[in-house]
Amino acid sequence: MSTELNQANKRLVWDFWKSLEASGPGSAERVAATCMDPDMPWHGPDPINELTGAGEFADRYWRPLLNAFPDLRRSCHMFLGGPSSGNPDGQGDGRMWVGGTGWFIGTFTRDWLSISPHGREVRIRWGELCCVENGRISEIYLLLDVVDLLQQAGFRILPPTRGRDGVYPPPRDDDAIFLDPQNQVESDQTLDMIRRFIYEGLNVYDQDDLSSMGLADWFHPGVHWYGPGGIGACFSMKEFEDMHQSHWLHAFPDRSVQPLDCLFAEGNYTAAAGWHGVHATHLGRYLGCPATGQDLGVNGLDFWRRSGDQFIENWVFVDMLHLFRQFGVDLLRRVSPYGVSTIT
């Protein structure tokens, strides 16, 4: 990897985020157009989904967000870059990526995605991965934790979370804003380890025994797993298995991780995006929804922190609205205009 190129790419994305945050709604398209390819694909959360270019980015994503949260500001917990190596054989497509995660903090003053505001400050979890080619952003994957926002706004659209609600902190060592170059040996070790974890660990489940996956070889016994709204956070390997993994595998026993859209690492941190990155059949009840038998794909973003030869923290995004839409359920329809949420 060219350190100089990685640093230039990171500066581009960092400056783009800062300029976007500093600009008003009227200048959003201009700011985006200075950094983006004209026909850049943007992959976002349901119900926004797929956009193209700076105009759609501004009109359908950024301006509505600023309209609903006019004092919006970005808090970044993690920032890293590197070349993608998202295939099981370790081969990448040569493209360079930059990404980060954290909170958008702002006062919820107007409707957003048909969600009624409550006039108080909220923290919206965000994760964003940007491909940079020839000095411009050529593709973006972004997820916002809409279910967690709904919970903050007082709407319960899913059964009570098994994990802990609202937990999505910075890394415990607070050391993941990589504005400067990181040790390449560490980066290579992290990338090799995450690739083997995904394709040689997660994909070996025998559809019966959790231990068949060998996750104890990859996750520290005290791993902190920060799941999305509706699932919640788990603070040990046992909690992860009891509160999330066993229920997920009951619902989707045949699920398999596909070649990801991007997978990259810098230092001891790593990030990945996969739109339909997991293929599965809905064969068991999940979060109140009976099995549908539906073949589906899961859209997600992940960030991990490696400590030695195990992962000690994992920040997880799953597009829950997109997942439930494949069950035939529109979660936003469970929110009434009168501030009442129902689970049917």
C-alpha atoms as a printed R data frame, in Angstrom:
    type eleno elety resid chain resno       x       y       z
1   ATOM     1    CA   MET     A     1   0.000   0.000   0.000
2   ATOM     2    CA   SER     A     2   1.210   3.509  -0.788
3   ATOM     3    CA   THR     A     3   1.316   5.360   2.531
4   ATOM     4    CA   GLU     A     4   1.261   8.683   0.709
5   ATOM     5    CA   LEU     A     5  -1.851   7.733  -1.262
6   ATOM     6    CA   ASN     A     6  -3.625   6.462   1.846
7   ATOM     7    CA   GLN     A     7  -2.826   9.711   3.676
8   ATOM     8    CA   ALA     A     8  -4.090  11.804   0.741
9   ATOM     9    CA   ASN     A     9  -7.313   9.784   0.616
10  ATOM    10    CA   LYS     A    10  -7.863  10.223   4.338
11  ATOM    11    CA   ARG     A    11  -7.320  13.967   4.081
12  ATOM    12    CA   LEU     A    12  -9.879  14.151   1.273
13  ATOM    13    CA   VAL     A    13 -12.594  12.322   3.240
14  ATOM    14    CA   TRP     A    14 -11.805  14.092   6.526
15  ATOM    15    CA   ASP     A    15 -11.994  17.497   4.840
16  ATOM    16    CA   PHE     A    16 -15.214  16.470   3.051
17  ATOM    17    CA   TRP     A    17 -16.892  15.557   6.328
18  ATOM    18    CA   LYS     A    18 -15.687  18.758   8.012
19  ATOM    19    CA   SER     A    19 -16.810  20.941   5.076
20  ATOM    20    CA   LEU     A    20 -20.187  19.244   4.950
21  ATOM    21    CA   GLU     A    21 -20.706  19.760   8.675
22  ATOM    22    CA   ALA     A    22 -19.705  23.445   8.406
23  ATOM    23    CA   SER     A    23 -21.926  24.163   5.400
24  ATOM    24    CA   GLY     A    24 -25.648  24.918   5.411
25  ATOM    25    CA   PRO     A    25 -28.326  23.038   3.483
26  ATOM    26    CA   GLY     A    26 -28.027  25.384   0.517
27  ATOM    27    CA   SER     A    27 -24.358  24.594  -0.112
28  ATOM    28    CA   ALA     A    28 -24.505  20.821   0.453
29  ATOM    29    CA   GLU     A    29 -24.561  19.908  -3.237
30  ATOM    30    CA   ARG     A    30 -21.656  22.240  -4.038
31  ATOM    31    CA   VAL     A    31 -19.543  20.822  -1.203
32  ATOM    32    CA   ALA     A    32 -20.341  17.251  -2.251
33  ATOM    33    CA   ALA     A    33 -19.633  17.944  -5.919
34  ATOM    34    CA   THR     A    34 -16.104  19.145  -5.139
35  ATOM    35    CA   CYS     A    35 -15.246  15.681  -3.748
36  ATOM    36    CA   MET     A    36 -17.505  13.183  -5.531
37  ATOM    37    CA   ASP     A    37 -17.468  11.618  -8.979
38  ATOM    38    CA   PRO     A    38 -20.453  12.980 -10.944
39  ATOM    39    CA   ASP     A    39 -22.249   9.606 -11.012
40  ATOM    40    CA   MET     A    40 -21.031   8.322  -7.668
41  ATOM    41    CA   PRO     A    41 -23.215   5.498  -6.239
42  ATOM    42    CA   TRP     A    42 -24.295   6.057  -2.634
43  ATOM    43    CA   HIS     A    43 -25.661   3.073  -0.691
44  ATOM    44    CA   GLY     A    44 -27.614   4.094   2.394
45  ATOM    45    CA   PRO     A    45 -30.180   2.958   4.948
46  ATOM    46    CA   ASP     A    46 -33.738   1.962   4.155
47  ATOM    47    CA   PRO     A    47 -35.931   3.812   3.162
48  ATOM    48    CA   ILE     A    48 -33.412   6.146   1.466
49  ATOM    49    CA   ASN     A    49 -31.450   3.291  -0.121
50  ATOM    50    CA   GLU     A    50 -29.627   3.991  -3.405
51  ATOM    51    CA   LEU     A    51 -28.642   7.477  -4.628
52  ATOM    52    CA   THR     A    52 -26.453   8.749  -7.473
53  ATOM    53    CA   GLY     A    53 -24.224  11.817  -7.510
54  ATOM    54    CA   ALA     A    54 -23.988  15.003  -5.461
55  ATOM    55    CA   GLY     A    55 -27.480  16.263  -6.339
56  ATOM    56    CA   GLU     A    56 -29.349  13.216  -5.022
57  ATOM    57    CA   PHE     A    57 -26.949  12.987  -2.077
58  ATOM    58    CA   ALA     A    58 -27.848  16.544  -1.066
59  ATOM    59    CA   ASP     A    59 -31.577  16.456  -1.907
60  ATOM    60    CA   ARG     A    60 -32.534  13.064  -0.507
61  ATOM    61    CA   TYR     A    61 -30.042  12.475   2.309
62  ATOM    62    CA   TRP     A    62 -28.128  15.451   3.683
63  ATOM    63    CA   ARG     A    63 -30.671  18.308   3.409
64  ATOM    64    CA   PRO     A    64 -33.558  16.317   4.958
65  ATOM    65    CA   LEU     A    65 -31.210  15.291   7.786
66  ATOM    66    CA   LEU     A    66 -30.195  18.922   8.419
67  ATOM    67    CA   ASN     A    67 -33.809  20.048   8.180
68  ATOM    68    CA   ALA     A    68 -34.789  17.632  10.949
69  ATOM    69    CA   PHE     A    69 -31.657  18.239  13.059
70  ATOM    70    CA   PRO     A    70 -30.612  21.845  12.236
71  ATOM    71    CA   ASP     A    71 -27.768  21.942  14.772
72  ATOM    72    CA   LEU     A    72 -26.338  18.607  13.594
73  ATOM    73    CA   ARG     A    73 -22.677  17.983  14.352
74  ATOM    74    CA   ARG     A    74 -20.487  14.941  13.756
75  ATOM    75    CA   SER     A    75 -18.572  13.132  16.488
76  ATOM    76    CA   CYS     A    76 -16.023  10.702  15.048
77  ATOM    77    CA   HIS     A    77 -14.814   7.757  17.145
78  ATOM    78    CA   MET     A    78 -12.795   5.916  14.528
79  ATOM    79    CA   PHE     A    79 -11.093   6.911  11.275
80  ATOM    80    CA   LEU     A    80  -8.933   4.663   9.102
81  ATOM    81    CA   GLY     A    81  -8.035   3.836   5.528
82  ATOM    82    CA   GLY     A    82  -6.427   1.226   3.304
83  ATOM    83    CA   PRO     A    83  -6.794  -1.032   0.265
84  ATOM    84    CA   SER     A    84  -9.720  -3.442   0.153
85  ATOM    85    CA   SER     A    85  -9.162  -7.186   0.405
86  ATOM    86    CA   GLY     A    86 -12.736  -8.382   0.695
87  ATOM    87    CA   ASN     A    87 -12.647 -11.775  -1.044
88  ATOM    88    CA   PRO     A    88 -12.095 -15.124   0.718
89  ATOM    89    CA   ASP     A    89  -8.871 -15.688  -1.229
90  ATOM    90    CA   GLY     A    90  -7.441 -12.398   0.029
91  ATOM    91    CA   GLN     A    91  -7.491 -10.788  -3.388
92  ATOM    92    CA   GLY     A    92  -8.708  -7.209  -3.568
93  ATOM    93    CA   ASP     A    93  -9.786  -5.105  -6.501
94  ATOM    94    CA   GLY     A    94  -7.056  -2.531  -5.954
95  ATOM    95    CA   ARG     A    95  -9.461   0.122  -4.686
96  ATOM    96    CA   MET     A    96  -8.607   2.283  -1.672
97  ATOM    97    CA   TRP     A    97 -11.089   2.999   1.106
98  ATOM    98    CA   VAL     A    98 -11.484   5.428   4.001
99  ATOM    99    CA   GLY     A    99 -14.067   5.048   6.742
100 ATOM   100    CA   GLY     A   100 -15.216   5.987  10.185
101 ATOM   101    CA   THR     A   101 -17.963   5.724  12.732
102 ATOM   102    CA   GLY     A   102 -19.375   7.726  15.620
103 ATOM   103    CA   TRP     A   103 -22.447   9.847  16.388
104 ATOM   104    CA   PHE     A   104 -24.370  12.611  14.732
105 ATOM   105    CA   ILE     A   105 -25.551  14.816  17.598
106 ATOM   106    CA   GLY     A   106 -28.445  17.223  17.125
107 ATOM   107    CA   THR     A   107 -31.835  18.433  18.315
108 ATOM   108    CA   PHE     A   108 -34.731  16.548  16.758
109 ATOM   109    CA   THR     A   109 -36.991  19.439  15.705
110 ATOM   110    CA   ARG     A   110 -38.800  18.301  12.509
111 ATOM   111    CA   ASP     A   111 -40.057  15.049  10.983
112 ATOM   112    CA   TRP     A   112 -37.465  12.741   9.466
113 ATOM   113    CA   LEU     A   113 -38.343   9.531   7.583
114 ATOM   114    CA   SER     A   114 -41.924  10.051   8.873
115 ATOM   115    CA   ILE     A   115 -40.632   9.930  12.484
116 ATOM   116    CA   SER     A   116 -42.160  12.658  14.651
117 ATOM   117    CA   PRO     A   117 -39.682  14.820  16.615
118 ATOM   118    CA   HIS     A   118 -39.641  15.262  20.374
119 ATOM   119    CA   GLY     A   119 -37.582  18.472  20.455
120 ATOM   120    CA   ARG     A   120 -34.683  17.033  22.425
121 ATOM   121    CA   GLU     A   121 -31.073  16.208  21.599
122 ATOM   122    CA   VAL     A   122 -30.352  12.771  20.157
123 ATOM   123    CA   ARG     A   123 -27.276  10.831  19.122
124 ATOM   124    CA   ILE     A   124 -27.572   9.027  15.797
125 ATOM   125    CA   ARG     A   125 -25.069   6.243  15.256
126 ATOM   126    CA   TRP     A   126 -23.377   6.511  11.870
127 ATOM   127    CA   GLY     A   127 -20.910   4.379   9.958
128 ATOM   128    CA   GLU     A   128 -19.525   5.454   6.583
129 ATOM   129    CA   LEU     A   129 -17.015   3.905   4.171
130 ATOM   130    CA   CYS     A   130 -15.798   5.878   1.137
131 ATOM   131    CA   CYS     A   131 -13.923   4.555  -1.870
132 ATOM   132    CA   VAL     A   132 -11.406   7.085  -3.232
133 ATOM   133    CA   GLU     A   133 -10.085   6.851  -6.783
134 ATOM   134    CA   ASN     A   134  -8.009   9.441  -8.626
135 ATOM   135    CA   GLY     A   135  -8.480  11.996  -5.873
136 ATOM   136    CA   ARG     A   136 -12.293  11.785  -5.764
137 ATOM   137    CA   ILE     A   137 -14.861   9.788  -3.809
138 ATOM   138    CA   SER     A   138 -16.205   7.173  -6.222
139 ATOM   139    CA   GLU     A   139 -18.576   5.195  -3.948
140 ATOM   140    CA   ILE     A   140 -20.031   5.451  -0.432
141 ATOM   141    CA   TYR     A   141 -21.632   2.938   1.942
142 ATOM   142    CA   LEU     A   142 -23.410   4.539   4.903
143 ATOM   143    CA   LEU     A   143 -25.727   3.295   7.634
144 ATOM   144    CA   LEU     A   144 -27.563   5.207  10.345
145 ATOM   145    CA   ASP     A   145 -29.082   3.361  13.293
146 ATOM   146    CA   VAL     A   146 -32.720   4.309  12.697
147 ATOM   147    CA   VAL     A   147 -34.116   1.855  15.264
148 ATOM   148    CA   ASP     A   148 -31.897   3.317  17.984
149 ATOM   149    CA   LEU     A   149 -33.092   6.813  17.009
150 ATOM   150    CA   LEU     A   150 -36.705   5.647  17.256
151 ATOM   151    CA   GLN     A   151 -35.996   4.346  20.741
152 ATOM   152    CA   GLN     A   152 -34.536   7.709  21.750
153 ATOM   153    CA   ALA     A   153 -37.649   9.420  20.358
154 ATOM   154    CA   GLY     A   154 -39.851   7.213  22.541
155 ATOM   155    CA   PHE     A   155 -41.068   4.700  19.944
156 ATOM   156    CA   ARG     A   156 -40.922   0.963  20.631
157 ATOM   157    CA   ILE     A   157 -41.297  -0.804  17.305
158 ATOM   158    CA   LEU     A   158 -39.565  -4.054  18.303
159 ATOM   159    CA   PRO     A   159 -39.709  -6.291  21.397
160 ATOM   160    CA   PRO     A   160 -37.498  -5.321  24.350
161 ATOM   161    CA   THR     A   161 -33.822  -5.560  23.478
162 ATOM   162    CA   ARG     A   162 -31.986  -8.568  24.870
163 ATOM   163    CA   GLY     A   163 -28.722  -6.633  25.033
164 ATOM   164    CA   ARG     A   164 -28.172  -3.139  26.397
165 ATOM   165    CA   ASP     A   165 -29.868  -0.257  24.598
166 ATOM   166    CA   GLY     A   166 -28.065   2.854  23.429
167 ATOM   167    CA   VAL     A   167 -24.481   1.672  23.926
168 ATOM   168    CA   TYR     A   168 -22.122   2.694  21.105
169 ATOM   169    CA   PRO     A   169 -19.021   4.245  22.706
170 ATOM   170    CA   PRO     A   170 -15.629   5.204  21.308
171 ATOM   171    CA   PRO     A   171 -12.904   2.537  21.571
172 ATOM   172    CA   ARG     A   172 -11.923   1.885  25.158
173 ATOM   173    CA   ASP     A   173  -8.372   3.088  24.431
174 ATOM   174    CA   ASP     A   174  -9.707   6.110  22.483
175 ATOM   175    CA   ASP     A   175  -6.917   5.625  19.948
176 ATOM   176    CA   ALA     A   176  -8.618   5.108  16.581
177 ATOM   177    CA   ILE     A   177  -8.515   8.495  14.802
178 ATOM   178    CA   PHE     A   178  -5.719   7.668  12.369
179 ATOM   179    CA   LEU     A   179  -4.824  11.012  10.845
180 ATOM   180    CA   ASP     A   180  -1.185   9.879  10.788
181 ATOM   181    CA   PRO     A   181   0.217   6.716   9.135
182 ATOM   182    CA   GLN     A   182   0.086   3.489  11.141
183 ATOM   183    CA   ASN     A   183   2.470   0.557  11.357
184 ATOM   184    CA   GLN     A   184   2.096  -1.453   8.141
185 ATOM   185    CA   VAL     A   185   2.996  -4.770   9.796
186 ATOM   186    CA   GLU     A   186   0.163  -4.242  12.298
187 ATOM   187    CA   SER     A   187  -2.223  -3.300   9.489
188 ATOM   188    CA   ASP     A   188  -1.345  -6.409   7.480
189 ATOM   189    CA   GLN     A   189  -1.778  -8.636  10.537
190 ATOM   190    CA   THR     A   190  -5.197  -7.130  11.296
191 ATOM   191    CA   LEU     A   191  -6.388  -7.529   7.699
192 ATOM   192    CA   ASP     A   192  -5.254 -11.152   7.514
193 ATOM   193    CA   MET     A   193  -6.913 -11.933  10.826
194 ATOM   194    CA   ILE     A   194 -10.263 -10.333  10.011
195 ATOM   195    CA   ARG     A   195 -10.410 -12.091   6.643
196 ATOM   196    CA   ARG     A   196  -9.794 -15.476   8.262
197 ATOM   197    CA   PHE     A   197 -12.298 -14.699  11.028
198 ATOM   198    CA   ILE     A   198 -15.054 -13.899   8.516
199 ATOM   199    CA   TYR     A   199 -14.515 -16.693   6.018
200 ATOM   200    CA   GLU     A   200 -12.950 -19.419   8.167
201 ATOM   201    CA   GLY     A   201 -14.868 -18.728  11.384
202 ATOM   202    CA   LEU     A   202 -18.293 -17.272  10.724
203 ATOM   203    CA   ASN     A   203 -18.909 -19.467   7.683
204 ATOM   204    CA   VAL     A   204 -18.214 -22.849   9.295
205 ATOM   205    CA   TYR     A   205 -21.356 -23.069  11.467
206 ATOM   206    CA   ASP     A   206 -22.821 -26.609  11.326
207 ATOM   207    CA   GLN     A   207 -26.377 -25.267  11.932
208 ATOM   208    CA   ASP     A   208 -26.533 -27.044  15.289
209 ATOM   209    CA   ASP     A   209 -23.726 -26.246  17.740
210 ATOM   210    CA   LEU     A   210 -22.472 -22.691  18.324
211 ATOM   211    CA   SER     A   211 -19.033 -23.994  19.233
212 ATOM   212    CA   SER     A   212 -18.652 -25.348  15.687
213 ATOM   213    CA   MET     A   213 -17.876 -21.796  14.591
214 ATOM   214    CA   GLY     A   214 -14.844 -21.557  16.850
215 ATOM   215    CA   LEU     A   215 -15.589 -17.919  17.687
216 ATOM   216    CA   ALA     A   216 -13.819 -18.330  21.018
217 ATOM   217    CA   ASP     A   217 -10.602 -18.508  18.977
218 ATOM   218    CA   TRP     A   218 -11.309 -15.049  17.528
219 ATOM   219    CA   PHE     A   219 -13.282 -13.093  20.152
220 ATOM   220    CA   HIS     A   220 -11.755 -12.250  23.519
221 ATOM   221    CA   PRO     A   221 -13.799 -13.724  26.432
222 ATOM   222    CA   GLY     A   222 -14.490 -10.131  27.527
223 ATOM   223    CA   VAL     A   223 -15.314  -8.825  24.055
224 ATOM   224    CA   HIS     A   224 -17.549  -5.765  23.905
225 ATOM   225    CA   TRP     A   225 -19.970  -6.221  21.010
226 ATOM   226    CA   TYR     A   226 -21.945  -3.049  20.264
227 ATOM   227    CA   GLY     A   227 -25.005  -4.166  18.316
228 ATOM   228    CA   PRO     A   228 -27.621  -2.037  16.555
229 ATOM   229    CA   GLY     A   229 -30.935  -0.830  17.919
230 ATOM   230    CA   GLY     A   230 -33.252  -3.783  18.383
231 ATOM   231    CA   ILE     A   231 -30.373  -6.101  19.336
232 ATOM   232    CA   GLY     A   232 -28.270  -4.095  21.793
233 ATOM   233    CA   ALA     A   233 -24.781  -4.371  23.240
234 ATOM   234    CA   CYS     A   234 -23.165  -7.429  24.827
235 ATOM   235    CA   PHE     A   235 -20.226  -7.212  27.244
236 ATOM   236    CA   SER     A   236 -18.694 -10.680  27.053
237 ATOM   237    CA   MET     A   237 -18.465 -13.659  24.734
238 ATOM   238    CA   LYS     A   238 -21.130 -15.426  26.794
239 ATOM   239    CA   GLU     A   239 -23.506 -12.466  26.564
240 ATOM   240    CA   PHE     A   240 -22.867 -12.264  22.816
241 ATOM   241    CA   GLU     A   241 -23.814 -15.928  22.401
242 ATOM   242    CA   ASP     A   242 -26.809 -15.825  24.770
243 ATOM   243    CA   MET     A   243 -28.287 -12.430  23.860
244 ATOM   244    CA   HIS     A   244 -27.606 -12.260  20.137
245 ATOM   245    CA   GLN     A   245 -25.869 -15.072  18.304
246 ATOM   246    CA   SER     A   246 -28.064 -17.992  19.388
247 ATOM   247    CA   HIS     A   247 -31.227 -16.079  18.397
248 ATOM   248    CA   TRP     A   248 -29.731 -14.916  15.090
249 ATOM   249    CA   LEU     A   249 -28.677 -18.444  14.142
250 ATOM   250    CA   HIS     A   250 -32.059 -19.838  15.188
251 ATOM   251    CA   ALA     A   251 -33.695 -17.452  12.740
252 ATOM   252    CA   PHE     A   252 -31.060 -17.770   9.984
253 ATOM   253    CA   PRO     A   253 -29.300 -21.141  10.447
254 ATOM   254    CA   ASP     A   254 -28.030 -21.307   6.858
255 ATOM   255    CA   ARG     A   255 -26.670 -17.772   6.752
256 ATOM   256    CA   SER     A   256 -23.332 -17.314   5.022
257 ATOM   257    CA   VAL     A   257 -21.036 -14.337   4.591
258 ATOM   258    CA   GLN     A   258 -20.521 -13.410   0.938
259 ATOM   259    CA   PRO     A   259 -17.524 -11.677  -0.628
260 ATOM   260    CA   LEU     A   260 -17.785  -8.216   0.870
261 ATOM   261    CA   ASP     A   261 -17.987  -4.883  -0.934
262 ATOM   262    CA   CYS     A   262 -14.921  -3.753   0.988
263 ATOM   263    CA   LEU     A   263 -12.733  -4.972   3.828
264 ATOM   264    CA   PHE     A   264  -9.698  -2.973   4.924
265 ATOM   265    CA   ALA     A   265  -7.525  -2.363   7.960
266 ATOM   266    CA   GLU     A   266  -5.150   0.188   9.424
267 ATOM   267    CA   GLY     A   267  -3.160  -0.418  12.581
268 ATOM   268    CA   ASN     A   268  -5.169  -2.682  14.867
269 ATOM   269    CA   TYR     A   269  -8.577  -1.555  13.543
270 ATOM   270    CA   THR     A   270 -10.540  -2.837  10.586
271 ATOM   271    CA   ALA     A   271 -13.779  -2.027   8.755
272 ATOM   272    CA   ALA     A   272 -16.104  -3.768   6.294
273 ATOM   273    CA   ALA     A   273 -19.251  -3.179   4.277
274 ATOM   274    CA   GLY     A   274 -21.537  -5.741   2.700
275 ATOM   275    CA   TRP     A   275 -24.806  -4.951   0.958
276 ATOM   276    CA   HIS     A   276 -26.406  -8.384   0.959
277 ATOM   277    CA   GLY     A   277 -23.108  -9.306   2.576
278 ATOM   278    CA   VAL     A   278 -24.916 -12.128   4.369
279 ATOM   279    CA   HIS     A   279 -27.290 -14.455   2.506
280 ATOM   280    CA   ALA     A   280 -29.800 -16.416   4.572
281 ATOM   281    CA   THR     A   281 -33.223 -18.023   4.731
282 ATOM   282    CA   HIS     A   282 -35.642 -16.796   7.416
283 ATOM   283    CA   LEU     A   283 -36.369 -20.157   9.074
284 ATOM   284    CA   GLY     A   284 -37.034 -19.203  12.703
285 ATOM   285    CA   ARG     A   285 -38.836 -16.532  14.727
286 ATOM   286    CA   TYR     A   286 -36.819 -13.341  15.102
287 ATOM   287    CA   LEU     A   287 -37.607 -10.282  17.237
288 ATOM   288    CA   GLY     A   288 -41.291 -11.119  17.275
289 ATOM   289    CA   CYS     A   289 -41.553 -11.963  13.570
290 ATOM   290    CA   PRO     A   290 -42.467 -15.583  12.719
291 ATOM   291    CA   ALA     A   291 -40.414 -17.442  10.132
292 ATOM   292    CA   THR     A   292 -41.335 -16.475   6.585
293 ATOM   293    CA   GLY     A   293 -39.146 -18.890   4.620
294 ATOM   294    CA   GLN     A   294 -37.915 -15.860   2.710
295 ATOM   295    CA   ASP     A   295 -34.491 -15.852   1.077
296 ATOM   296    CA   LEU     A   296 -32.881 -12.561   2.025
297 ATOM   297    CA   GLY     A   297 -29.734 -10.479   2.136
298 ATOM   298    CA   VAL     A   298 -28.469  -8.490   5.110
299 ATOM   299    CA   ASN     A   299 -26.950  -5.023   4.633
300 ATOM   300    CA   GLY     A   300 -24.336  -4.197   7.226
301 ATOM   301    CA   LEU     A   301 -21.224  -2.317   8.294
302 ATOM   302    CA   ASP     A   302 -18.722  -3.506  10.907
303 ATOM   303    CA   PHE     A   303 -15.717  -2.088  12.723
304 ATOM   304    CA   TRP     A   304 -13.375  -4.166  14.898
305 ATOM   305    CA   ARG     A   305 -10.464  -3.550  17.283
306 ATOM   306    CA   ARG     A   306  -7.781  -6.241  17.486
307 ATOM   307    CA   SER     A   307  -5.829  -6.889  20.672
308 ATOM   308    CA   GLY     A   308  -3.063  -9.405  20.035
309 ATOM   309    CA   ASP     A   309  -4.582 -12.389  18.273
310 ATOM   310    CA   GLN     A   310  -8.220 -11.717  19.240
311 ATOM   311    CA   PHE     A   311 -10.857  -9.063  18.639
312 ATOM   312    CA   ILE     A   312 -11.716  -7.156  21.802
313 ATOM   313    CA   GLU     A   313 -14.364  -4.710  20.458
314 ATOM   314    CA   ASN     A   314 -16.844  -4.862  17.568
315 ATOM   315    CA   TRP     A   315 -19.121  -2.012  16.444
316 ATOM   316    CA   VAL     A   316 -21.997  -3.400  14.361
317 ATOM   317    CA   PHE     A   317 -24.563  -1.877  12.001
318 ATOM   318    CA   VAL     A   318 -27.417  -3.912  10.533
319 ATOM   319    CA   ASP     A   319 -30.040  -2.184   8.396
320 ATOM   320    CA   MET     A   320 -32.947  -3.465  10.477
321 ATOM   321    CA   LEU     A   321 -35.588  -1.645   8.419
322 ATOM   322    CA   HIS     A   322 -34.273  -3.311   5.256
323 ATOM   323    CA   LEU     A   323 -34.125  -6.703   7.000
324 ATOM   324    CA   PHE     A   324 -37.713  -6.516   8.246
325 ATOM   325    CA   ARG     A   325 -38.954  -5.243   4.891
326 ATOM   326    CA   GLN     A   326 -37.824  -8.600   3.493
327 ATOM   327    CA   PHE     A   327 -40.051 -10.252   6.122
328 ATOM   328    CA   GLY     A   328 -42.933  -8.226   4.676
329 ATOM   329    CA   VAL     A   329 -42.889  -5.798   7.639
330 ATOM   330    CA   ASP     A   330 -42.460  -2.006   7.323
331 ATOM   331    CA   LEU     A   331 -41.141  -1.011  10.747
332 ATOM   332    CA   LEU     A   332 -41.828   2.681  10.148
333 ATOM   333    CA   ARG     A   333 -45.518   1.871   9.807
334 ATOM   334    CA   ARG     A   334 -45.445   0.831  13.455
335 ATOM   335    CA   VAL     A   335 -44.948   4.500  14.342
336 ATOM   336    CA   SER     A   336 -48.211   6.426  14.355
337 ATOM   337    CA   PRO     A   337 -48.397  10.196  13.742
338 ATOM   338    CA   TYR     A   338 -49.703  10.554  17.291
339 ATOM   339    CA   GLY     A   339 -46.531   9.350  18.996
340 ATOM   340    CA   VAL     A   340 -47.829   5.852  19.696
341 ATOM   341    CA   SER     A   341 -45.794   2.800  18.661
342 ATOM   342    CA   THR     A   342 -47.263  -0.636  18.219
343 ATOM   343    CA   ILE     A   343 -45.745  -4.082  17.766
344 ATOM   344    CA   THR     A   344 -47.991  -6.324  15.706
